[in-house]
Short mmCIF file of C-alpha atoms and ligand atoms in Angstrom, two decimals:
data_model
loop_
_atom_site.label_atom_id
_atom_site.label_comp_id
_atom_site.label_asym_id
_atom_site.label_seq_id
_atom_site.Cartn_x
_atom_site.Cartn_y
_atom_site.Cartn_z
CA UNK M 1 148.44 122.97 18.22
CA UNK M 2 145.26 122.69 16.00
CA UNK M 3 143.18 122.90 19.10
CA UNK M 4 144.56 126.14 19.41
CA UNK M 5 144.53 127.27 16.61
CA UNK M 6 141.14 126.61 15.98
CA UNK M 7 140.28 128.23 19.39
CA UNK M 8 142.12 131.46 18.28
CA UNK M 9 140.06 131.25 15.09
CA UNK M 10 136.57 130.53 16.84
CA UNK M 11 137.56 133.96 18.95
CA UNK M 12 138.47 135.78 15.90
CA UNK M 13 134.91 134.67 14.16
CA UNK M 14 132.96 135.86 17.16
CA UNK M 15 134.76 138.94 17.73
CA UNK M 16 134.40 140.15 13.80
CA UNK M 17 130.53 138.90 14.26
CA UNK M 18 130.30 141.42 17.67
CA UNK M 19 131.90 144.56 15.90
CA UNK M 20 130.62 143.76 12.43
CA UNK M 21 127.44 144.33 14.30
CA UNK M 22 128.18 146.88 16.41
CA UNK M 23 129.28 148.93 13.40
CA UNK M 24 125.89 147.66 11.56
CA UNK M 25 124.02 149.16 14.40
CA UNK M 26 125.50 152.57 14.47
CA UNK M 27 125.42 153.06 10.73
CA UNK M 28 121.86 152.23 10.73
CA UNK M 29 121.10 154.35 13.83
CA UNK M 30 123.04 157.20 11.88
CA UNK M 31 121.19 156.71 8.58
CA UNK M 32 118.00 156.92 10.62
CA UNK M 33 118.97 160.19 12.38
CA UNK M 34 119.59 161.49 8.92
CA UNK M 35 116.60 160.71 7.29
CA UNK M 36 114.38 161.93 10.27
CA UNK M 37 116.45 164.73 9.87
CA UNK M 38 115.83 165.37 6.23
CA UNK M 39 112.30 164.20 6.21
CA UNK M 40 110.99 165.62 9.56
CA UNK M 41 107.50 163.33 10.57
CA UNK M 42 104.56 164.70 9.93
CA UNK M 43 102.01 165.40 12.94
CA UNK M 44 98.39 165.45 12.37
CA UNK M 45 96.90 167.49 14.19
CA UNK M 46 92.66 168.33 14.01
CA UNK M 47 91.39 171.74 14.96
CA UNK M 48 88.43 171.36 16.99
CA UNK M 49 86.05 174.28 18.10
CA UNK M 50 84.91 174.13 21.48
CA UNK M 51 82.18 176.23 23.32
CA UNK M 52 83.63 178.09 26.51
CA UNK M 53 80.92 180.73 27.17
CA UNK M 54 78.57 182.72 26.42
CA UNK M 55 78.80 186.66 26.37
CA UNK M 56 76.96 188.02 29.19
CA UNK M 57 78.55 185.19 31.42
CA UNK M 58 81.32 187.48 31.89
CA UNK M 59 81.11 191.27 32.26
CA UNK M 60 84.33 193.12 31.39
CA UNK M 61 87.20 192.56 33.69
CA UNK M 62 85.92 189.35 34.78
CA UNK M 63 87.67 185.75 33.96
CA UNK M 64 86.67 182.40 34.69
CA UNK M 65 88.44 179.24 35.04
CA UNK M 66 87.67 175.95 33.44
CA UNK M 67 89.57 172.54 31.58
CA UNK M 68 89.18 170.84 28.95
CA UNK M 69 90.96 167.54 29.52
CA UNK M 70 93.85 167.87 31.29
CA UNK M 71 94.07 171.83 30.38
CA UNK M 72 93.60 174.12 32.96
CA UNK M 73 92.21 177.59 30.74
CA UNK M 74 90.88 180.98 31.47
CA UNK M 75 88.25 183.00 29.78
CA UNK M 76 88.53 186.25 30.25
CA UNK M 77 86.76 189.51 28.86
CA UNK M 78 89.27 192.11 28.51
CA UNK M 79 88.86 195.37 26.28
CA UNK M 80 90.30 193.85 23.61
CA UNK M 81 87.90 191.36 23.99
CA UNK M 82 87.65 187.88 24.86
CA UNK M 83 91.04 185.84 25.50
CA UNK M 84 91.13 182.22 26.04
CA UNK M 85 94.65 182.10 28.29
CA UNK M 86 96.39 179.07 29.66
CA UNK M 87 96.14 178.63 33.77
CA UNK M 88 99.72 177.44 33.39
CA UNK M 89 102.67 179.97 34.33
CA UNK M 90 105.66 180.34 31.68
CA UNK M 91 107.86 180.46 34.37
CA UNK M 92 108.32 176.87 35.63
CA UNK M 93 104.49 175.59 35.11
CA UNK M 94 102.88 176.40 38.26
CA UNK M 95 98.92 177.34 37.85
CA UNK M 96 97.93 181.14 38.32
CA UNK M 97 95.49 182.66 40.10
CA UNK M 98 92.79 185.41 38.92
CA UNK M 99 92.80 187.99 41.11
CA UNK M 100 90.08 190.51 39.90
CA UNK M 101 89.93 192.80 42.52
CA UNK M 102 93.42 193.74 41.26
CA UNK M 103 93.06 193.05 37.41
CA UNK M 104 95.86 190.62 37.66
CA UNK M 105 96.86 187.25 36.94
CA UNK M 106 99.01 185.76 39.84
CA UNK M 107 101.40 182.74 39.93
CA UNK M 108 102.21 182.21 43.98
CA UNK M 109 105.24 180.44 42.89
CA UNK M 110 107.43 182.99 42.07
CA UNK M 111 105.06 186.25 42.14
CA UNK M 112 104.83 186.28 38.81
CA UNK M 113 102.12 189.10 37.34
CA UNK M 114 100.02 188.79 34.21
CA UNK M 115 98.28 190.79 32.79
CA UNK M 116 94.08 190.70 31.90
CA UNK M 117 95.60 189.82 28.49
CA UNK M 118 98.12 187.08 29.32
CA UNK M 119 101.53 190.19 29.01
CA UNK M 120 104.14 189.56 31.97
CA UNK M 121 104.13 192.55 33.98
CA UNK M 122 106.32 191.74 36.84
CA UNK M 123 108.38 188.69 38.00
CA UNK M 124 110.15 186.11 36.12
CA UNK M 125 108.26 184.62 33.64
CA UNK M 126 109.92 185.03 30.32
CA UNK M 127 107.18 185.15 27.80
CA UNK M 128 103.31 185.54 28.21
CA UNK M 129 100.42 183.22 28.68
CA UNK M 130 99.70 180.92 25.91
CA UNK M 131 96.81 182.32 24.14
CA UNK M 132 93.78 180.42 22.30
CA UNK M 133 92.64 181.28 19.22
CA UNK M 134 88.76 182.64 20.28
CA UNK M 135 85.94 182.91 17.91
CA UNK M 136 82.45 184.95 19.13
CA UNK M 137 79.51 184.08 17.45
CA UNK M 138 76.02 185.84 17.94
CA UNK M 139 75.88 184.97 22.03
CA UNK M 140 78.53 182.19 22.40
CA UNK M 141 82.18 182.47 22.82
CA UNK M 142 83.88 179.72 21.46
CA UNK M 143 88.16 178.68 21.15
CA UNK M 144 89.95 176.47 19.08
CA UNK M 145 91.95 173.96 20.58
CA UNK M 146 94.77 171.87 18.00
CA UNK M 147 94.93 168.17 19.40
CA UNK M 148 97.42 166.11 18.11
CA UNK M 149 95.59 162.49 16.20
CA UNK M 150 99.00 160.55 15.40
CA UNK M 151 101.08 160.47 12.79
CA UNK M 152 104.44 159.40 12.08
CA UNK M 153 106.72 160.04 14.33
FE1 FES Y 201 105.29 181.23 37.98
FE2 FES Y 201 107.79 180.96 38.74
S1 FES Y 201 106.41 179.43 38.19
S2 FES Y 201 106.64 182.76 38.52
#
């Protein structure tokens, strides 16, 4: 009878242990999930300026292609000037195509259309190239690319 008894009591210790923890481990996961919330991290990012042409490189109407890293970017002189335009469709992330003869951006994915200055014209992408922040100075055409250093996550 005491063998039992203790056996019954043994259980009972282990199965408090295993929900006493279980319950632990949510709350905790909670309160973390609360604090991220309330105290979003911080990213730090650096702003770098990079070189990506120089102006007679391009006449108007023309775009090149180039990456930096893993980025695949176009420069392209438009009459607004010069636009530093992801190669990467909005649609589902296939890369586009200059066509100049036809003043177009092209994604053979989908047909999507874009225009000189990254605007969807036709198809379905739902929002327009990602643009680059571009800076010209004297001859030399430069953008400015945020990279993410670290930081808390
Ligand atoms: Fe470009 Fe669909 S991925 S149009």
């Amino acid at each position: 009878m005491d063998k039992k008894r203790e056996k019954k009591s043994r259980r009972d210790f282990l199965t408090n242990i295993f929900m006493g923890g279980g319950l632990f481990a949510s709350l905790a996961l909670f309160v973390h999930h609360v604090i991220k919330f309330i105290f979003p991290p911080i990213k730090d990012t650096k702003l770098r300026k990079l070189l990506v042409g120089r102006i007679d490189e391009l006449k108007l109407g023309e775009a090149k292609e180039f990456n930096i890293g893993d980025r695949s970017l176009f420069l392209v002189n438009t009459s607004d000037g010069y636009k530093v335009l992801s190669a990467i469709c909005t649609h589902l992330g296939c890369k586009i195509k200059w066509e100049g003869h036809r003043d177009r951006f092209y994604c053979p994915c989908h047909q999507g259309i874009f225009s000189p200055s990254g605007d969807v014209v036709e198809g379905p992408p739902p929002r327009p190239l990602e643009e680059y922040k571009v800076v010209v100075d004297k001859n030399l055409v430069y953008m400015w690319l945020e990279e993410n250093v670290g930081g808390l996550v």
